[in-house]
Coordinates of N, CA and C in Angstrom, one line a residue:
M1 N -82.0 27.9 58.7 CA -82.2 26.5 58.2 C -82.6 26.5 56.7
S2 N -82.0 25.6 56.0 CA -82.3 25.5 54.6 C -83.7 25.0 54.4
G3 N -84.2 25.2 53.1 CA -85.5 24.6 52.8 C -85.6 23.1 53.0
F4 N -84.5 22.4 52.6 CA -84.6 21.0 52.8 C -84.6 20.6 54.2
G5 N -83.9 21.4 55.1 CA -83.8 21.1 56.5 C -85.2 21.2 57.1
R6 N -86.0 22.2 56.6 CA -87.4 22.4 57.1 C -88.2 21.2 56.7
V7 N -88.0 20.7 55.5 CA -88.8 19.6 54.9 C -88.5 18.3 55.8
A8 N -87.2 18.1 56.0 CA -86.8 16.9 56.8 C -87.4 17.0 58.2
A9 N -87.3 18.1 58.8 CA -87.8 18.3 60.2 C -89.3 18.0 60.3
S10 N -90.1 18.6 59.3 CA -91.5 18.4 59.3 C -91.9 17.0 59.0
S11 N -91.1 16.4 58.0 CA -91.4 15.0 57.6 C -91.1 14.0 58.8
S12 N -90.1 14.3 59.5 CA -89.8 13.4 60.7 C -90.9 13.4 61.7
V13 N -91.4 14.6 62.0 CA -92.5 14.7 63.0 C -93.8 14.0 62.4
L14 N -94.1 14.3 61.2 CA -95.3 13.6 60.6 C -95.1 12.1 60.4
A15 N -93.9 11.7 60.1 CA -93.6 10.2 60.1 C -93.9 9.6 61.4
G16 N -93.4 10.2 62.5 CA -93.6 9.7 63.8 C -95.1 9.5 64.2
I17 N -95.9 10.6 63.8 CA -97.3 10.5 64.1 C -98.0 9.4 63.3
A18 N -97.6 9.3 62.0 CA -98.2 8.3 61.2 C -97.8 6.9 61.7
A19 N -96.6 6.7 62.0 CA -96.1 5.4 62.5 C -96.8 5.0 63.8
A20 N -97.0 6.0 64.7 CA -97.7 5.8 66.0 C -99.1 5.3 65.7
G21 N -99.8 6.0 64.8 CA -101.1 5.6 64.4 C -101.2 4.2 63.8
A22 N -100.2 3.8 63.0 CA -100.1 2.5 62.4 C -99.9 1.4 63.5
N23 N -99.0 1.8 64.4 CA -98.8 0.8 65.5 C -100.0 0.6 66.3
A24 N -100.8 1.6 66.6 CA -102.0 1.5 67.4 C -103.0 0.6 66.7
L25 N -103.1 0.8 65.4 CA -104.1 0.0 64.6 C -103.6 -1.4 64.5
L26 N -102.3 -1.7 64.4 CA -101.8 -3.0 64.4 C -102.1 -3.8 65.7
V27 N -101.8 -3.1 66.8 CA -102.1 -3.7 68.1 C -103.6 -4.0 68.2
A28 N -104.5 -3.1 67.8 CA -105.9 -3.3 67.8 C -106.3 -4.5 66.9
Y29 N -105.7 -4.5 65.7 CA -105.9 -5.6 64.8 C -105.6 -7.0 65.4
L30 N -104.4 -7.1 66.0 CA -104.0 -8.4 66.6 C -104.8 -8.8 67.8
V31 N -105.2 -7.8 68.6 CA -106.1 -8.1 69.8 C -107.4 -8.6 69.3
L32 N -108.0 -7.9 68.3 CA -109.3 -8.2 67.9 C -109.3 -9.6 67.1
Q33 N -108.2 -9.8 66.3 CA -108.1 -11.1 65.6 C -108.1 -12.3 66.6
F34 N -107.5 -12.0 67.8 CA -107.5 -13.1 68.8 C -108.8 -13.2 69.6
L35 N -109.3 -12.0 69.9 CA -110.5 -12.1 70.8 C -111.8 -12.1 70.0
R36 N -111.9 -11.4 68.9 CA -113.2 -11.3 68.2 C -112.9 -11.0 66.7
P37 N -112.5 -12.0 66.0 CA -112.2 -11.9 64.6 C -113.5 -11.6 63.8
G38 N -113.4 -10.7 62.8 CA -114.5 -10.4 62.0 C -114.2 -9.2 61.1
D39 N -115.3 -8.6 60.6 CA -115.1 -7.5 59.6 C -114.4 -6.3 60.2
V40 N -114.7 -6.0 61.5 CA -114.0 -4.8 62.1 C -112.5 -5.1 62.2
S41 N -112.1 -6.2 62.7 CA -110.7 -6.5 62.9 C -110.0 -6.5 61.5
T42 N -110.7 -7.2 60.5 CA -110.1 -7.3 59.2 C -109.9 -5.9 58.5
S43 N -110.8 -5.0 58.8 CA -110.7 -3.6 58.2 C -109.5 -2.8 58.7
L44 N -109.0 -3.2 59.9 CA -107.9 -2.5 60.5 C -106.6 -2.7 59.8
G45 N -106.4 -3.9 59.2 CA -105.2 -4.2 58.5 C -104.8 -3.2 57.4
P46 N -105.8 -2.9 56.4 CA -105.5 -1.9 55.4 C -105.3 -0.5 55.9
L47 N -106.0 -0.2 57.0 CA -105.8 1.2 57.6 C -104.4 1.3 58.2
A48 N -104.0 0.2 58.9 CA -102.6 0.3 59.4 C -101.6 0.3 58.3
G49 N -101.9 -0.4 57.2 CA -101.0 -0.4 56.0 C -100.9 1.0 55.4
G50 N -102.0 1.7 55.3 CA -101.9 3.1 54.8 C -101.1 4.0 55.6
L51 N -101.3 4.0 56.9 CA -100.5 4.8 57.8 C -99.0 4.4 57.8
G52 N -98.8 3.1 57.7 CA -97.4 2.6 57.7 C -96.7 3.0 56.5
A53 N -97.4 3.0 55.3 CA -96.8 3.4 54.1 C -96.5 4.9 54.1
L54 N -97.4 5.7 54.6 CA -97.2 7.1 54.8 C -96.0 7.4 55.7
G55 N -95.9 6.7 56.8 CA -94.8 7.0 57.8 C -93.5 6.6 57.2
A56 N -93.4 5.5 56.5 CA -92.1 5.1 55.8 C -91.7 6.1 54.8
A57 N -92.7 6.5 53.9 CA -92.3 7.5 52.9 C -91.9 8.8 53.4
L58 N -92.5 9.3 54.5 CA -92.1 10.5 55.1 C -90.7 10.5 55.8
L59 N -90.2 9.3 56.0 CA -88.9 9.2 56.6 C -87.8 9.4 55.6
I60 N -88.1 9.3 54.3 CA -87.1 9.4 53.3 C -86.2 10.7 53.4
P61 N -86.9 11.9 53.5 CA -86.0 13.1 53.6 C -85.1 13.0 54.9
V62 N -85.6 12.4 55.9 CA -84.8 12.3 57.2 C -83.5 11.4 56.9
A63 N -83.7 10.3 56.1 CA -82.5 9.5 55.8 C -81.5 10.3 55.0
V64 N -81.9 11.2 54.1 CA -81.0 12.0 53.4 C -80.4 13.1 54.3
A65 N -81.2 13.6 55.2 CA -80.7 14.7 56.1 C -79.6 14.2 57.1
L66 N -79.8 13.0 57.6 CA -79.0 12.5 58.6 C -77.8 11.7 58.1
G67 N -77.9 11.2 56.9 CA -76.8 10.3 56.4 C -76.3 10.8 55.1
E68 N -75.1 10.2 54.7 CA -74.5 10.5 53.5 C -74.1 9.2 52.8
G69 N -74.0 9.3 51.4 CA -73.5 8.2 50.7 C -74.3 6.9 50.9
L70 N -73.6 5.8 51.2 CA -74.2 4.5 51.3 C -75.2 4.5 52.5
L71 N -74.9 5.2 53.5 CA -75.8 5.3 54.7 C -77.2 5.8 54.3
A72 N -77.2 6.9 53.5 CA -78.4 7.5 53.0 C -79.1 6.5 52.1
V73 N -78.4 5.8 51.2 CA -78.9 4.8 50.3 C -79.6 3.7 51.1
L74 N -78.9 3.2 52.1 CA -79.5 2.1 52.9 C -80.8 2.6 53.5
G75 N -80.9 3.8 54.1 CA -82.1 4.3 54.7 C -83.2 4.4 53.7
V76 N -82.9 5.1 52.6 CA -83.9 5.3 51.6 C -84.4 4.0 51.0
A77 N -83.5 3.0 50.8 CA -84.0 1.7 50.2 C -84.9 1.0 51.2
A78 N -84.5 1.0 52.5 CA -85.4 0.3 53.4 C -86.8 1.0 53.5
M79 N -86.8 2.3 53.5 CA -88.0 3.0 53.6 C -88.9 2.9 52.4
V80 N -88.3 2.8 51.2 CA -89.1 2.6 49.9 C -89.7 1.2 49.9
V81 N -88.9 0.2 50.3 CA -89.5 -1.2 50.3 C -90.6 -1.3 51.3
L82 N -90.4 -0.7 52.5 CA -91.4 -0.7 53.6 C -92.6 0.0 53.1
A83 N -92.5 1.1 52.5 CA -93.6 1.9 52.0 C -94.4 1.1 51.0
V84 N -93.7 0.5 50.1 CA -94.4 -0.3 49.0 C -95.1 -1.5 49.6
A85 N -94.5 -2.2 50.5 CA -95.1 -3.3 51.2 C -96.4 -2.9 51.9
W86 N -96.3 -1.8 52.7 CA -97.5 -1.3 53.4 C -98.6 -0.9 52.5
A87 N -98.1 -0.2 51.4 CA -99.1 0.2 50.4 C -99.9 -0.9 49.8
L88 N -99.2 -2.1 49.6 CA -99.9 -3.2 49.0 C -100.9 -3.8 50.0
V89 N -100.6 -3.7 51.3 CA -101.5 -4.1 52.4 C -102.7 -3.1 52.4
A90 N -102.4 -1.8 52.3 CA -103.5 -0.8 52.3 C -104.4 -1.0 51.1
G91 N -103.9 -1.4 49.9 CA -104.7 -1.6 48.7 C -105.3 -3.0 48.7
Q92 N -105.1 -3.7 49.8 CA -105.6 -5.1 49.9 C -105.1 -6.0 48.8
V93 N -104.0 -5.7 48.2 CA -103.3 -6.6 47.3 C -102.7 -7.8 48.1
L94 N -102.2 -7.4 49.2 CA -101.6 -8.4 50.2 C -102.3 -8.3 51.5
T95 N -102.5 -9.4 52.2 CA -102.9 -9.4 53.6 C -101.7 -9.1 54.5
L96 N -102.0 -8.7 55.7 CA -100.9 -8.5 56.6 C -100.0 -9.7 56.7
W97 N -100.6 -10.9 56.8 CA -99.7 -12.1 57.0 C -98.9 -12.4 55.7
A98 N -99.5 -12.1 54.5 CA -98.8 -12.4 53.3 C -97.6 -11.4 53.1
A99 N -97.8 -10.1 53.6 CA -96.8 -9.1 53.5 C -95.7 -9.2 54.6
A100 N -96.0 -10.0 55.6 CA -95.1 -10.1 56.8 C -93.6 -10.3 56.5
P101 N -93.3 -11.3 55.5 CA -91.8 -11.5 55.3 C -91.2 -10.2 54.7
V102 N -91.8 -9.6 53.8 CA -91.2 -8.3 53.1 C -91.2 -7.2 54.2
V103 N -92.2 -7.1 54.9 CA -92.2 -6.0 56.0 C -91.1 -6.3 57.0
A104 N -91.0 -7.5 57.4 CA -90.0 -7.8 58.4 C -88.6 -7.6 57.8
G105 N -88.4 -8.0 56.6 CA -87.1 -7.8 56.0 C -86.7 -6.3 55.8
A106 N -87.7 -5.5 55.4 CA -87.4 -4.1 55.3 C -87.3 -3.4 56.6
A107 N -88.0 -3.9 57.6 CA -87.9 -3.4 59.0 C -86.5 -3.7 59.6
T108 N -85.9 -4.9 59.2 CA -84.6 -5.2 59.7 C -83.5 -4.3 59.1
L109 N -83.7 -3.9 57.8 CA -82.8 -3.0 57.2 C -82.9 -1.6 57.8
L110 N -84.2 -1.2 58.1 CA -84.5 0.1 58.7 C -83.9 0.2 60.1
A111 N -84.0 -0.9 60.8 CA -83.4 -1.0 62.2 C -81.9 -0.9 62.1
C112 N -81.3 -1.5 61.1 CA -79.8 -1.4 60.9 C -79.4 0.0 60.6
W113 N -80.2 0.7 59.8 CA -80.0 2.1 59.5 C -80.1 2.9 60.8
L114 N -81.1 2.7 61.6 CA -81.2 3.4 62.9 C -80.0 3.3 63.7
V115 N -79.5 2.1 63.9 CA -78.3 1.9 64.7 C -77.1 2.7 64.1
V116 N -76.8 2.6 62.8 CA -75.7 3.2 62.2 C -75.8 4.7 62.1
V117 N -77.0 5.2 61.8 CA -77.1 6.6 61.6 C -77.0 7.3 63.0
N118 N -77.5 6.7 64.0 CA -77.4 7.3 65.3 C -75.9 7.2 65.9
D119 N -75.2 6.2 65.4 CA -73.8 6.1 65.8 C -72.9 7.1 65.1
R120 N -73.3 7.6 63.9 CA -72.4 8.4 63.1 C -72.9 9.9 63.0
T121 N -74.1 10.2 63.3 CA -74.6 11.5 63.1 C -74.1 12.5 64.2
E122 N -73.9 13.7 63.8 CA -73.5 14.7 64.8 C -74.6 15.8 64.8
R123 N -75.7 15.5 64.2 CA -76.8 16.5 64.1 C -77.9 16.3 65.1
L124 N -77.8 15.4 66.0 CA -78.8 15.1 67.1 C -78.1 15.2 68.4
P125 N -78.9 15.6 69.5 CA -78.4 15.6 70.8 C -78.0 14.2 71.3
P126 N -77.1 14.1 72.3 CA -76.6 12.8 72.7 C -77.7 11.9 73.3
H127 N -78.7 12.5 74.0 CA -79.7 11.6 74.6 C -80.6 11.0 73.5
L128 N -80.8 11.7 72.5 CA -81.6 11.2 71.3 C -80.8 10.2 70.5
I129 N -79.5 10.4 70.4 CA -78.7 9.4 69.7 C -78.7 8.1 70.5
R130 N -78.6 8.1 71.8 CA -78.6 6.9 72.6 C -80.0 6.2 72.5
F131 N -81.0 7.0 72.6 CA -82.4 6.4 72.4 C -82.6 5.7 71.1
G132 N -82.1 6.4 70.0 CA -82.3 5.8 68.7 C -81.4 4.6 68.5
R133 N -80.2 4.6 69.0 CA -79.3 3.5 68.9 C -79.9 2.2 69.6
R134 N -80.4 2.5 70.8 CA -80.9 1.3 71.6 C -82.2 0.8 71.0
S135 N -83.1 1.7 70.5 CA -84.3 1.2 69.9 C -84.0 0.5 68.6
G136 N -83.0 1.0 67.8 CA -82.6 0.3 66.6 C -82.0 -1.0 66.8
A137 N -81.2 -1.1 67.9 CA -80.6 -2.4 68.2 C -81.6 -3.5 68.6
A138 N -82.5 -3.1 69.4 CA -83.6 -4.0 69.8 C -84.5 -4.4 68.6
A139 N -84.8 -3.4 67.8 CA -85.6 -3.7 66.6 C -84.9 -4.6 65.6
F140 N -83.6 -4.3 65.5 CA -82.8 -5.2 64.5 C -82.8 -6.6 65.0
A141 N -82.5 -6.8 66.3 CA -82.3 -8.2 66.8 C -83.7 -8.9 66.7
G142 N -84.8 -8.3 67.1 CA -86.1 -8.9 67.0 C -86.5 -9.2 65.6
S143 N -86.4 -8.2 64.8 CA -86.8 -8.3 63.4 C -86.0 -9.4 62.6
L144 N -84.7 -9.5 62.9 CA -83.9 -10.5 62.3 C -84.4 -11.9 62.7
V145 N -84.7 -12.1 63.9 CA -85.3 -13.4 64.4 C -86.5 -13.7 63.6
I146 N -87.4 -12.7 63.5 CA -88.7 -12.9 62.7 C -88.4 -13.3 61.3
V147 N -87.5 -12.6 60.6 CA -87.2 -12.9 59.2 C -86.7 -14.3 59.1
L148 N -85.8 -14.7 60.0 CA -85.2 -16.1 59.9 C -86.3 -17.1 60.2
A149 N -87.2 -16.8 61.1 CA -88.2 -17.8 61.5 C -89.2 -17.9 60.3
L150 N -89.5 -16.8 59.6 CA -90.4 -16.9 58.5 C -89.8 -17.6 57.3
A151 N -88.5 -17.4 57.1 CA -87.8 -18.0 55.9 C -87.4 -19.4 56.1
L152 N -87.0 -19.8 57.3 CA -86.4 -21.1 57.5 C -87.2 -22.2 58.2
L153 N -88.2 -21.8 59.0 CA -88.9 -22.7 59.8 C -90.3 -23.1 59.2
P154 N -90.8 -24.3 59.4 CA -92.0 -24.8 58.8 C -93.2 -23.8 59.2
P155 N -94.0 -23.4 58.2 CA -95.1 -22.4 58.5 C -96.0 -22.9 59.6
M156 N -96.3 -22.0 60.6 CA -97.3 -22.3 61.6 C -96.9 -23.4 62.5
S157 N -95.6 -23.9 62.5 CA -95.2 -25.0 63.3 C -95.0 -24.4 64.7
T158 N -94.9 -25.3 65.7 CA -94.7 -24.8 67.1 C -93.3 -24.1 67.2
V159 N -92.3 -24.6 66.6 CA -91.0 -23.9 66.7 C -91.0 -22.6 66.0
Q160 N -91.7 -22.4 64.8 CA -91.8 -21.1 64.2 C -92.6 -20.1 65.1
L161 N -93.7 -20.6 65.6 CA -94.5 -19.7 66.5 C -93.7 -19.2 67.7
G162 N -92.9 -20.2 68.2 CA -92.1 -19.8 69.4 C -91.0 -18.8 69.0
A163 N -90.4 -19.0 67.8 CA -89.4 -18.1 67.4 C -90.0 -16.7 67.1
L164 N -91.2 -16.7 66.5 CA -91.8 -15.4 66.2 C -92.1 -14.7 67.5
A165 N -92.5 -15.4 68.5 CA -92.8 -14.8 69.8 C -91.5 -14.2 70.4
V166 N -90.4 -15.0 70.3 CA -89.1 -14.5 70.9 C -88.6 -13.3 70.2
G167 N -88.8 -13.2 68.9 CA -88.3 -12.0 68.1 C -89.4 -10.9 68.2
G168 N -90.6 -11.3 68.3 CA -91.7 -10.3 68.2 C -91.8 -9.4 69.4
V169 N -91.4 -9.9 70.6 CA -91.5 -9.1 71.8 C -90.5 -7.9 71.8
P170 N -89.2 -8.1 71.6 CA -88.3 -7.0 71.6 C -88.5 -6.1 70.4
A171 N -88.8 -6.7 69.2 CA -89.1 -5.9 68.0 C -90.3 -5.1 68.2
G172 N -91.4 -5.7 68.7 CA -92.6 -4.9 68.9 C -92.4 -3.7 69.9
L173 N -91.7 -3.9 71.0 CA -91.5 -2.9 71.9 C -90.6 -1.8 71.3
A174 N -89.6 -2.2 70.5 CA -88.7 -1.2 69.9 C -89.5 -0.4 68.9
W175 N -90.3 -1.1 68.0 CA -91.0 -0.3 67.0 C -92.1 0.6 67.6
L176 N -92.6 0.3 68.8 CA -93.5 1.2 69.4 C -92.7 2.5 69.9
A177 N -91.4 2.3 70.1 CA -90.6 3.5 70.6 C -90.1 4.3 69.5
V178 N -90.0 3.8 68.3 CA -89.4 4.5 67.2 C -90.1 5.7 66.8
P179 N -91.5 5.7 66.8 CA -92.2 7.0 66.4 C -91.8 8.2 67.4
A180 N -91.6 7.9 68.6 CA -91.1 8.9 69.6 C -89.8 9.5 69.2
W181 N -88.9 8.6 68.7 CA -87.6 9.0 68.2 C -87.7 9.9 67.0
S182 N -88.6 9.5 66.1 CA -88.8 10.3 64.8 C -89.4 11.7 65.1
I183 N -90.3 11.7 66.0 CA -90.9 13.1 66.4 C -89.8 13.9 67.0
S184 N -89.0 13.3 67.9 CA -87.9 14.1 68.6 C -86.9 14.5 67.6
V185 N -86.6 13.7 66.6 CA -85.6 14.1 65.6 C -86.1 15.3 64.8
G186 N -87.4 15.3 64.5 CA -88.0 16.4 63.8 C -87.8 17.7 64.6
R187 N -88.1 17.6 65.9 CA -88.0 18.8 66.7 C -86.5 19.3 66.8
A188 N -85.6 18.3 66.9 CA -84.2 18.6 67.0 C -83.7 19.3 65.7
L189 N -84.1 18.7 64.6 CA -83.7 19.3 63.3 C -84.4 20.7 63.1
G190 N -85.6 20.9 63.6 CA -86.3 22.2 63.5 C -85.6 23.2 64.3
R191 N -84.9 22.8 65.4 CA -84.3 23.8 66.3 C -82.9 24.1 65.8
A192 N -82.3 23.3 64.9 CA -80.9 23.5 64.4 C -80.8 24.8 63.7
P193 N -79.7 25.6 63.9 CA -79.6 26.8 63.2 C -79.3 26.6 61.7
T194 N -78.7 25.5 61.4 CA -78.5 25.2 59.9 C -78.7 23.7 59.8
A195 N -79.4 23.4 58.7 CA -79.6 22.0 58.4 C -79.6 21.8 56.8
E196 N -78.4 21.7 56.3 CA -78.2 21.6 54.9 C -78.3 20.2 54.4
Q197 N -78.8 20.1 53.1 CA -78.8 18.8 52.5 C -77.4 18.4 52.2
P198 N -77.1 17.1 52.5 CA -75.8 16.6 52.2 C -75.5 16.7 50.7
G199 N -74.2 17.0 50.4 CA -73.8 17.1 49.0 C -73.3 15.8 48.5

């Protein structure tokens, strides 16, 4: 395995771990905001943002390892925007709600990348490709609904909240699954006899 292949494999595992942590903190944040809002729940937003930014940044070598040309550019662009948005949340420049449109937009691009890269790559086992493609498709559909609801519907209206719920359920479940895909990708790349950086 090349040096870049080892970096991509390790980054993928670490990205999955960071993303899983961010997801757990986001779930805790939402639950506490609903049941017991206060300083504790508010502090979870920046923590989730920090782990989210780290996870997105760590996926960049994976985008380069699994894709070529425009596909790699799409993946890297989505991950950079997502990392920056989460970093702004971590630095408390933006609240989670203020960052939601950018995060949702970047997540939609990242989900699109997940679908396409799993459809085209020959570097992953078939079961992992199917898992990534299905997770990406659900994340893309749900995230797209969220983006459209945030962009087109009156803020906090009944119809917007309904649309956010419709998109949020499949998107949330899919994004909870993506860290497992990322960790599995890292293990698969780590077992590969060769993993050269695309030219």
